[in-house]
Tab-separated table of C-alpha atoms and ligand atoms in Angstrom:
chain	number	residue	atom	x	y	z
F	1	MET	CA	-0.612	-30.211	-12.868
F	2	VAL	CA	1.273	-27.019	-12.224
F	3	GLN	CA	4.648	-26.746	-13.725
F	4	THR	CA	7.081	-24.165	-12.126
F	5	LYS	CA	10.271	-23.470	-14.303
F	6	PRO	CA	12.701	-20.775	-14.945
F	7	THR	CA	12.090	-18.821	-18.070
F	8	THR	CA	13.731	-16.331	-20.499
F	9	ALA	CA	12.544	-13.067	-22.330
F	10	THR	CA	10.438	-13.472	-25.590
F	11	MET	CA	11.827	-11.566	-28.541
F	12	ILE	CA	10.880	-7.824	-28.352
F	13	SER	CA	10.860	-5.079	-30.688
F	14	LYS	CA	13.129	-1.960	-30.369
F	15	SER	CA	10.301	0.438	-29.803
F	16	TYR	CA	8.753	-1.682	-27.172
F	17	ASP	CA	9.136	-0.377	-23.468
F	18	PRO	CA	9.538	-3.359	-21.326
F	19	LEU	CA	8.932	-1.308	-17.968
F	20	LYS	CA	5.495	-0.092	-19.297
F	21	LEU	CA	3.596	-0.790	-16.138
F	22	ILE	CA	0.028	-1.828	-16.883
F	23	ASP	CA	-1.300	-1.894	-13.437
F	24	VAL	CA	-0.795	-2.736	-9.702
F	25	ASP	CA	-0.990	-6.506	-10.109
F	26	HIS	CA	-1.218	-7.133	-6.466
F	27	ILE	CA	0.300	-5.961	-3.179
F	28	ARG	CA	1.786	-8.877	-1.022
F	29	PHE	CA	1.691	-8.819	2.700
F	30	TYR	CA	3.743	-11.210	4.916
F	31	VAL	CA	1.772	-12.028	7.895
F	32	GLY	CA	1.938	-14.316	10.952
F	33	ASN	CA	-1.567	-15.903	10.180
F	34	ALA	CA	-3.009	-15.247	6.748
F	35	LYS	CA	-6.323	-16.904	7.679
F	36	GLN	CA	-7.027	-14.676	10.697
F	37	ALA	CA	-5.525	-11.406	8.844
F	38	ALA	CA	-7.906	-12.289	5.914
F	39	PHE	CA	-10.958	-11.959	8.204
F	40	PHE	CA	-9.375	-8.846	10.045
F	41	TYR	CA	-9.230	-7.031	6.526
F	42	ALA	CA	-12.625	-8.328	5.342
F	43	HIS	CA	-14.527	-7.324	8.450
F	44	CYS	CA	-12.922	-4.036	8.921
F	45	PHE	CA	-12.026	-2.676	5.476
F	46	GLY	CA	-14.670	-4.660	3.432
F	47	PHE	CA	-12.377	-6.870	1.384
F	48	GLN	CA	-13.797	-9.967	-0.387
F	49	ILE	CA	-11.977	-13.025	0.538
F	50	ASP	CA	-11.898	-13.800	-3.064
F	51	GLN	CA	-9.368	-16.984	-3.299
F	52	VAL	CA	-7.145	-19.135	-1.249
F	53	SER	CA	-4.005	-20.833	-2.001
F	54	ASP	CA	-2.885	-23.370	0.738
F	55	LEU	CA	-2.703	-27.135	1.490
F	56	THR	CA	-6.086	-27.873	0.049
F	57	SER	CA	-5.246	-26.341	-3.188
F	58	GLY	CA	-1.840	-28.235	-3.296
F	59	ASN	CA	0.396	-25.359	-2.013
F	60	ARG	CA	2.628	-27.194	0.501
F	61	GLN	CA	4.884	-24.071	1.179
F	62	GLU	CA	2.637	-21.247	2.169
F	63	ALA	CA	-1.003	-20.008	2.588
F	64	SER	CA	-1.925	-17.177	0.555
F	65	TYR	CA	-5.181	-15.354	0.761
F	66	LEU	CA	-6.303	-12.950	-2.219
F	67	LEU	CA	-8.547	-10.001	-0.794
F	68	THR	CA	-10.260	-7.766	-3.472
F	69	GLN	CA	-12.122	-4.493	-3.359
F	70	GLY	CA	-12.320	-2.309	-6.593
F	71	ASN	CA	-9.178	-2.481	-8.315
F	72	ILE	CA	-7.249	-3.527	-5.084
F	73	ARG	CA	-5.682	-6.976	-4.779
F	74	LEU	CA	-3.984	-7.822	-1.618
F	75	LEU	CA	-2.185	-11.032	-1.305
F	76	LEU	CA	-1.760	-12.205	2.435
F	77	THR	CA	0.978	-14.665	2.762
F	78	THR	CA	2.090	-17.048	5.787
F	79	GLY	CA	4.807	-19.481	5.515
F	80	LEU	CA	3.953	-23.035	6.385
F	81	SER	CA	7.322	-23.727	7.721
F	82	GLU	CA	10.147	-21.957	9.567
F	83	ALA	CA	12.221	-21.974	6.658
F	84	HIS	CA	9.833	-19.982	4.481
F	85	PRO	CA	11.002	-16.517	3.864
F	86	ALA	CA	7.470	-15.033	4.985
F	87	SER	CA	8.307	-16.867	8.487
F	88	GLN	CA	11.506	-15.333	8.731
F	89	GLU	CA	10.519	-11.912	7.847
F	90	VAL	CA	7.507	-11.918	10.129
F	91	ALA	CA	9.764	-12.721	13.064
F	92	ARG	CA	11.885	-9.715	12.194
F	93	PHE	CA	9.398	-7.193	11.179
F	94	GLY	CA	6.132	-8.272	12.238
F	95	ASP	CA	3.200	-8.219	9.751
F	96	GLY	CA	3.732	-5.725	6.874
F	97	ILE	CA	4.131	-5.312	3.157
F	98	LYS	CA	6.581	-7.139	1.123
F	99	ASP	CA	5.784	-6.810	-2.566
F	100	ILE	CA	4.270	-3.932	-4.734
F	101	ALA	CA	3.732	-6.213	-7.808
F	102	PHE	CA	3.288	-4.551	-11.183
F	103	ALA	CA	1.506	-6.030	-14.148
F	104	VAL	CA	3.621	-5.776	-17.239
F	105	PRO	CA	3.454	-7.061	-20.786
F	106	ASP	CA	6.467	-9.376	-20.468
F	107	ALA	CA	7.783	-10.026	-16.721
F	108	VAL	CA	11.095	-11.328	-18.018
F	109	ALA	CA	11.781	-8.325	-20.297
F	110	ALA	CA	10.677	-5.952	-17.557
F	111	TYR	CA	13.016	-7.752	-15.006
F	112	GLU	CA	15.969	-7.697	-17.355
F	113	GLN	CA	15.396	-4.036	-18.295
F	114	ALA	CA	15.397	-3.169	-14.681
F	115	LEU	CA	18.579	-5.056	-13.933
F	116	ALA	CA	20.062	-3.108	-16.786
F	117	ASN	CA	18.875	0.025	-15.313
F	118	GLY	CA	20.680	-0.875	-11.943
F	119	ALA	CA	18.348	-2.910	-9.914
F	120	GLU	CA	19.446	-5.792	-7.860
F	121	SER	CA	17.748	-9.046	-8.426
F	122	ASP	CA	15.622	-10.664	-5.631
F	123	HIS	CA	14.149	-13.644	-7.601
F	124	GLU	CA	14.853	-14.832	-11.060
F	125	PRO	CA	12.001	-15.396	-13.422
F	126	VAL	CA	9.515	-18.152	-12.596
F	127	GLU	CA	6.858	-19.451	-14.865
F	128	MET	CA	3.776	-21.121	-13.344
F	129	THR	CA	1.649	-23.035	-15.949
F	130	ASP	CA	-1.355	-25.340	-15.709
F	131	GLU	CA	-4.226	-26.137	-18.302
F	132	LEU	CA	-5.726	-22.683	-17.538
F	133	GLY	CA	-2.727	-20.422	-18.568
F	134	THR	CA	0.617	-19.085	-17.510
F	135	VAL	CA	1.794	-16.744	-14.859
F	136	VAL	CA	5.421	-15.408	-15.019
F	137	LYS	CA	6.936	-13.640	-12.313
F	138	ALA	CA	10.287	-11.963	-11.707
F	139	THR	CA	11.370	-9.747	-8.734
F	140	VAL	CA	13.822	-6.909	-7.997
F	141	LYS	CA	14.737	-5.541	-4.623
F	142	THR	CA	13.770	-1.983	-3.764
F	143	PHE	CA	14.145	-0.126	-0.371
F	144	GLY	CA	14.736	-2.091	2.896
F	145	ARG	CA	12.702	-5.289	2.960
F	146	VAL	CA	10.373	-4.450	0.080
F	147	VAL	CA	10.690	-5.863	-3.535
F	148	HIS	CA	8.884	-5.092	-6.614
F	149	SER	CA	7.601	-8.181	-8.886
F	150	PHE	CA	6.746	-7.908	-12.427
F	151	VAL	CA	3.975	-10.192	-13.414
F	152	SER	CA	2.788	-11.251	-16.888
F	153	ARG	CA	-0.141	-13.340	-17.498
F	154	THR	CA	-1.719	-15.385	-20.428
F	155	GLY	CA	-4.755	-17.468	-20.883
F	156	GLN	CA	-7.345	-17.582	-18.062
F	157	TYR	CA	-4.854	-15.865	-15.792
F	158	GLU	CA	-4.926	-12.544	-17.790
F	159	LEU	CA	-5.380	-9.750	-15.315
F	160	ASP	CA	-8.625	-8.371	-16.920
F	161	LYS	CA	-10.117	-11.976	-16.201
F	162	VAL	CA	-8.755	-11.969	-12.906
F	163	LYS	CA	-10.679	-8.688	-12.288
F	164	HIS	CA	-13.838	-10.286	-13.305
F	165	GLY	CA	-13.795	-13.360	-11.232
F	166	GLY	CA	-10.996	-15.486	-13.051
F	167	VAL	CA	-8.562	-17.541	-11.124
F	168	PHE	CA	-5.540	-15.582	-9.795
F	169	ALA	CA	-2.802	-18.022	-10.377
F	170	PRO	CA	-2.146	-21.903	-10.454
F	171	ARG	CA	-2.821	-23.494	-7.057
F	172	PHE	CA	-5.646	-21.038	-6.112
F	173	ASN	CA	-9.146	-22.037	-5.261
F	174	GLY	CA	-11.727	-19.642	-6.186
F	175	SER	CA	-14.322	-17.850	-4.136
F	176	PRO	CA	-15.194	-19.774	-0.939
F	177	ASP	CA	-18.798	-19.322	0.154
F	178	LEU	CA	-18.226	-17.018	3.227
F	179	ALA	CA	-20.845	-14.959	5.111
F	180	ILE	CA	-18.406	-12.083	5.461
F	181	ASN	CA	-18.284	-11.892	1.674
F	182	ARG	CA	-22.042	-11.658	1.489
F	183	TYR	CA	-22.138	-8.964	4.127
F	184	ASN	CA	-19.443	-6.893	2.194
F	185	GLU	CA	-21.590	-7.070	-1.039
F	186	GLU	CA	-24.490	-5.607	0.855
F	187	HIS	CA	-22.366	-3.212	2.824
F	188	PRO	CA	-19.665	-1.846	0.548
F	189	CYS	CA	-16.856	0.243	1.831
F	190	GLY	CA	-16.281	1.837	-1.727
F	191	LEU	CA	-12.359	1.515	-1.801
F	192	PHE	CA	-11.327	1.410	-5.457
F	193	TYR	CA	-7.553	1.548	-5.827
F	194	VAL	CA	-4.282	2.238	-4.150
F	195	ASP	CA	-3.706	6.059	-4.659
F	196	HIS	CA	-0.382	5.954	-3.080
F	197	CYS	CA	2.120	3.615	-1.077
F	198	VAL	CA	4.686	5.506	1.207
F	199	ALA	CA	8.240	4.294	1.837
F	200	ASN	CA	10.105	5.141	5.035
F	201	VAL	CA	13.790	5.122	4.439
F	202	GLU	CA	16.718	6.023	6.723
F	203	LEU	CA	18.005	9.435	7.444
F	204	GLY	CA	19.936	10.670	4.254
F	205	LYS	CA	18.778	7.927	2.054
F	206	MET	CA	15.694	9.668	0.355
F	207	ASN	CA	17.611	10.996	-2.634
F	208	ASP	CA	19.202	7.833	-3.222
F	209	TRP	CA	15.794	6.039	-3.517
F	210	VAL	CA	14.365	8.980	-5.677
F	211	SER	CA	17.312	8.183	-8.116
F	212	TRP	CA	16.559	4.614	-7.853
F	213	TYR	CA	12.924	5.041	-9.116
F	214	GLU	CA	13.969	7.553	-11.754
F	215	ASP	CA	16.642	5.286	-13.163
F	216	VAL	CA	15.237	1.787	-12.686
F	217	LEU	CA	11.386	2.190	-13.164
F	218	ASN	CA	11.441	5.645	-15.062
F	219	PHE	CA	9.210	7.057	-12.343
F	220	LYS	CA	9.232	11.027	-12.267
F	221	LEU	CA	9.466	13.329	-9.233
F	222	PHE	CA	6.061	14.674	-8.499
F	223	LYS	CA	6.065	16.927	-5.426
F	224	HIS	CA	8.830	18.078	-2.981
F	225	PHE	CA	7.924	18.694	0.778
F	226	ASP	CA	10.839	19.584	3.086
F	227	ASP	CA	11.047	19.685	6.811
F	228	LYS	CA	9.521	23.287	6.852
F	229	ASP	CA	6.272	21.733	5.399
F	230	ILE	CA	6.170	18.690	7.386
F	231	SER	CA	7.054	19.330	10.871
F	232	THR	CA	5.656	20.151	14.536
F	233	GLU	CA	7.470	21.365	17.295
F	234	TYR	CA	8.905	17.971	17.914
F	235	SER	CA	9.069	15.593	15.043
F	236	ALA	CA	9.700	16.031	11.336
F	237	LEU	CA	10.329	14.294	8.262
F	238	MET	CA	11.174	15.040	4.518
F	239	SER	CA	9.153	13.548	1.657
F	240	LYS	CA	9.604	13.414	-2.131
F	241	VAL	CA	6.721	11.884	-4.227
F	242	MET	CA	7.608	9.596	-7.197
F	243	ASP	CA	5.079	9.180	-9.847
F	244	SER	CA	4.753	6.124	-12.167
F	245	GLY	CA	2.733	8.166	-14.768
F	246	ARG	CA	-0.522	6.966	-16.282
F	247	GLU	CA	-2.197	7.417	-12.939
F	248	LEU	CA	-1.041	4.128	-11.661
F	249	ILE	CA	0.571	4.694	-8.428
F	250	LYS	CA	2.577	7.231	-6.606
F	251	ILE	CA	5.298	6.225	-4.175
F	252	PRO	CA	6.160	9.069	-1.629
F	253	ILE	CA	9.508	8.625	-0.051
F	254	ASN	CA	10.015	9.662	3.665
F	255	GLU	CA	13.054	10.206	5.775
F	256	PRO	CA	13.434	11.326	9.169
F	257	ALA	CA	14.315	14.867	9.918
F	258	GLU	CA	15.796	16.613	13.156
F	259	GLY	CA	12.946	17.771	15.650
F	260	LYS	CA	12.991	18.164	19.480
F	261	LYS	CA	11.754	14.722	19.876
F	262	LYS	CA	11.731	11.457	17.650
F	263	SER	CA	10.416	11.603	14.315
F	264	GLN	CA	7.445	9.263	13.662
F	265	ILE	CA	9.762	7.825	10.569
F	266	GLN	CA	12.423	6.921	13.241
F	267	GLU	CA	9.893	5.206	15.505
F	268	TYR	CA	8.692	3.140	12.688
F	269	LEU	CA	12.315	2.286	11.673
F	270	GLU	CA	13.128	1.244	15.314
F	271	TRP	CA	10.110	-0.997	15.327
F	272	HIS	CA	11.014	-2.527	11.766
F	273	ALA	CA	14.427	-3.959	12.753
F	274	ASN	CA	16.040	-0.500	11.615
F	275	THR	CA	15.018	-1.563	8.050
F	276	PRO	CA	13.114	0.666	5.644
F	277	GLY	CA	9.653	-0.374	4.565
F	278	ILE	CA	6.031	0.630	3.633
F	279	GLN	CA	4.448	3.130	6.198
F	280	HIS	CA	1.011	3.370	4.604
F	281	LEU	CA	-1.240	2.515	1.707
F	282	ALA	CA	-3.708	5.358	0.749
F	283	LEU	CA	-6.925	3.528	-0.524
F	284	MET	CA	-9.026	5.789	-2.701
F	285	THR	CA	-12.881	6.379	-2.442
F	286	THR	CA	-15.224	8.617	-4.444
F	287	ASP	CA	-17.300	9.011	-1.377
F	288	ALA	CA	-15.436	9.817	1.911
F	289	ILE	CA	-18.666	10.117	3.928
F	290	ASP	CA	-20.149	6.741	2.992
F	291	SER	CA	-16.770	4.856	3.099
F	292	VAL	CA	-15.672	6.238	6.392
F	293	ALA	CA	-19.091	5.930	8.032
F	294	GLN	CA	-19.039	2.345	6.997
F	295	LEU	CA	-15.549	1.844	8.190
F	296	ARG	CA	-16.182	3.359	11.586
F	297	GLU	CA	-19.447	0.948	11.787
F	298	ARG	CA	-17.137	-1.808	11.268
F	299	GLY	CA	-14.878	-0.560	14.128
F	300	VAL	CA	-11.815	0.654	12.268
F	301	ASP	CA	-9.649	2.395	14.698
F	302	PHE	CA	-8.724	5.834	13.189
F	303	LEU	CA	-6.251	8.440	14.585
F	304	THR	CA	-7.998	10.977	17.136
F	305	ILE	CA	-8.355	14.421	15.685
F	306	PRO	CA	-9.089	17.114	18.270
F	307	ASP	CA	-12.180	19.337	18.153
F	308	SER	CA	-9.878	22.231	17.608
F	309	TYR	CA	-9.104	21.077	14.168
F	310	TYR	CA	-12.346	21.796	12.993
F	311	ASP	CA	-12.598	25.451	14.547
F	312	ILE	CA	-10.106	26.436	11.696
F	313	VAL	CA	-10.267	24.044	8.969
F	314	TRP	CA	-12.775	25.808	6.905
F	315	ASP	CA	-11.211	29.021	6.949
F	316	ARG	CA	-8.052	27.360	5.172
F	317	VAL	CA	-10.155	24.949	2.775
F	318	GLY	CA	-13.187	27.053	2.167
F	319	ASP	CA	-16.553	25.400	0.858
F	320	ILE	CA	-16.592	21.735	0.015
F	321	LYS	CA	-19.644	19.786	-1.302
F	322	GLU	CA	-19.812	17.338	1.636
F	323	ASP	CA	-21.771	18.280	4.822
F	324	THR	CA	-19.126	19.812	7.132
F	325	GLY	CA	-21.088	18.574	10.290
F	326	GLU	CA	-20.741	15.034	8.991
F	327	VAL	CA	-16.996	15.654	8.019
F	328	LYS	CA	-16.362	16.660	11.576
F	329	ASP	CA	-18.578	13.823	13.054
F	330	LEU	CA	-16.387	11.342	11.085
F	331	ARG	CA	-13.164	13.105	12.051
F	332	LEU	CA	-12.027	13.563	8.361
F	333	LEU	CA	-9.362	15.901	7.530
F	334	ALA	CA	-9.432	18.349	4.765
F	335	ASP	CA	-7.183	20.254	2.617
F	336	ARG	CA	-7.104	22.337	-0.602
F	337	ASP	CA	-4.747	23.365	-3.296
F	338	ASP	CA	-4.676	25.121	-6.515
F	339	ASP	CA	-6.484	22.290	-8.305
F	340	GLY	CA	-9.340	21.493	-5.713
F	341	TYR	CA	-9.610	19.928	-2.356
F	342	LEU	CA	-9.226	16.436	-0.812
F	343	LEU	CA	-10.536	14.500	2.314
F	344	GLN	CA	-8.319	12.047	4.181
F	345	ILE	CA	-8.355	10.068	7.471
F	346	PHE	CA	-5.592	7.752	8.810
F	347	THR	CA	-5.908	4.545	10.682
F	348	LYS	CA	-3.852	3.500	13.814
F	349	PRO	CA	-1.300	0.899	13.108
F	350	LEU	CA	-2.793	-2.256	11.709
F	351	GLN	CA	-0.746	-4.652	13.701
F	352	ASP	CA	0.850	-4.583	17.144
F	353	ARG	CA	3.958	-2.750	16.226
F	354	PRO	CA	3.812	0.962	15.210
F	355	THR	CA	4.517	0.202	11.510
F	356	LEU	CA	2.036	-0.214	8.672
F	357	PHE	CA	-1.342	1.860	8.648
F	358	PHE	CA	-3.950	2.727	5.964
F	359	GLU	CA	-5.175	6.188	4.689
F	360	ILE	CA	-8.474	6.520	3.240
F	361	ILE	CA	-8.289	9.317	0.553
F	362	CYS	CA	-11.051	11.138	-1.517
F	363	ARG	CA	-9.904	13.541	-4.177
F	364	ARG	CA	-11.871	16.448	-5.364
F	365	GLY	CA	-9.479	17.910	-7.948
F	366	SER	CA	-6.518	18.031	-5.556
F	367	GLN	CA	-3.673	15.954	-6.603
F	368	SER	CA	-1.543	16.566	-3.465
F	369	PHE	CA	-1.320	14.720	-0.330
F	370	GLY	CA	-2.871	16.984	2.496
F	371	LYS	CA	0.199	19.263	3.124
F	372	GLY	CA	-2.073	21.514	5.203
F	373	ASN	CA	-2.865	18.637	7.433
F	374	PHE	CA	0.546	17.476	8.384
F	375	LYS	CA	0.852	19.765	11.501
F	376	ALA	CA	-2.665	18.706	12.586
F	377	LEU	CA	-2.026	15.044	11.772
F	378	PHE	CA	1.333	14.978	13.325
F	379	GLU	CA	0.300	16.350	16.594
F	380	SER	CA	-2.108	13.624	16.897
F	381	LEU	CA	0.309	11.077	15.863
F	382	GLU	CA	2.653	12.460	18.615
F	383	ILE	CA	-0.436	11.716	21.102
F	384	GLU	CA	-0.248	8.102	20.102
F	385	GLN	CA	3.629	7.946	20.095
F	386	GLU	CA	3.416	9.574	23.467
F	387	ARG	CA	0.978	6.743	24.733
F	388	ARG	CA	3.354	4.069	23.558
F	389	GLY	CA	6.276	5.543	25.458
F	390	ASN	CA	8.069	6.453	22.094
F	391	LEU	CA	8.293	10.091	21.960
U	1	FE2	FE1	-0.724	9.370	2.433
């Protein structure tokens, strides 16, 4: 029997930091059809369809599919009625990311501290308990339609146990026996964690959200790019990168900048009900060649990079340990900074609207975001914008 009830903060000592983020607990998508979306992400990106919460497990409100790969946990949720918030948001925004949820020692204490730091509540703490343990979740609003949940877990629901096959939460059924899961075990895509997660916000709002992450979640400003860095002849953006610390996650915040034609950030906002949201998730691999070869084999649709890119890239980037012929064949992008280099590649939008996409990133020392590729990348994005009639 699952009990769901409001809860309050446990007693905490003065030296304790309630907003010490332990991990990214999960990233929740609101989608139109979680069952079908689960198979898309499993087939194309190698995620295991690990656990399901739906009518068969006693969940009469929504269907949620937990997809896992490395330390990435995606939760795909569809409302089972018109009144469910996921149904209403999918109607407005299409499929996309709703919640970047953080694992914390005490979700109630984290939530109360975030409110004290200036956050607005999205959902008060809820405790879900059954014979296996307890999951507590409390949620604050951030930019646009996105929220951050704080999640704390006890008993069999502790995150370390979930990472090793434990049940995710009450009303989840474990590991269905699916052919795609066996295929993925034999053909891994090698994605390990979410390196960064990019926010698109409105013109003039980037600095407000930078302050929000500093004030509310104690993030620090990591890098600053301006529109001289990130622009082509036509479209431009500005970006500041917020860092959680402890190598947990970085959140670059983009706003549109003036260009001759429409910024890609503006295009996103216009197809996202003029509401800020998540533009892309960057998924980390330690072997870009193997991962991207596997993803291409599975039919992932990546942005087109022109041959001309490879005529000049090695002058800029210098020697790398990967075979440069394979890098070109796979259409990977390369960039270098003072600390090393990185390889990256970007998918086309993952749904019909030109909103959310994935990046695959492999870091060889570099801690930046591929600044040197912005121009090449944006020119190829503009080819796609032009095809959609949105430039
Ligand atoms: Fe990125």
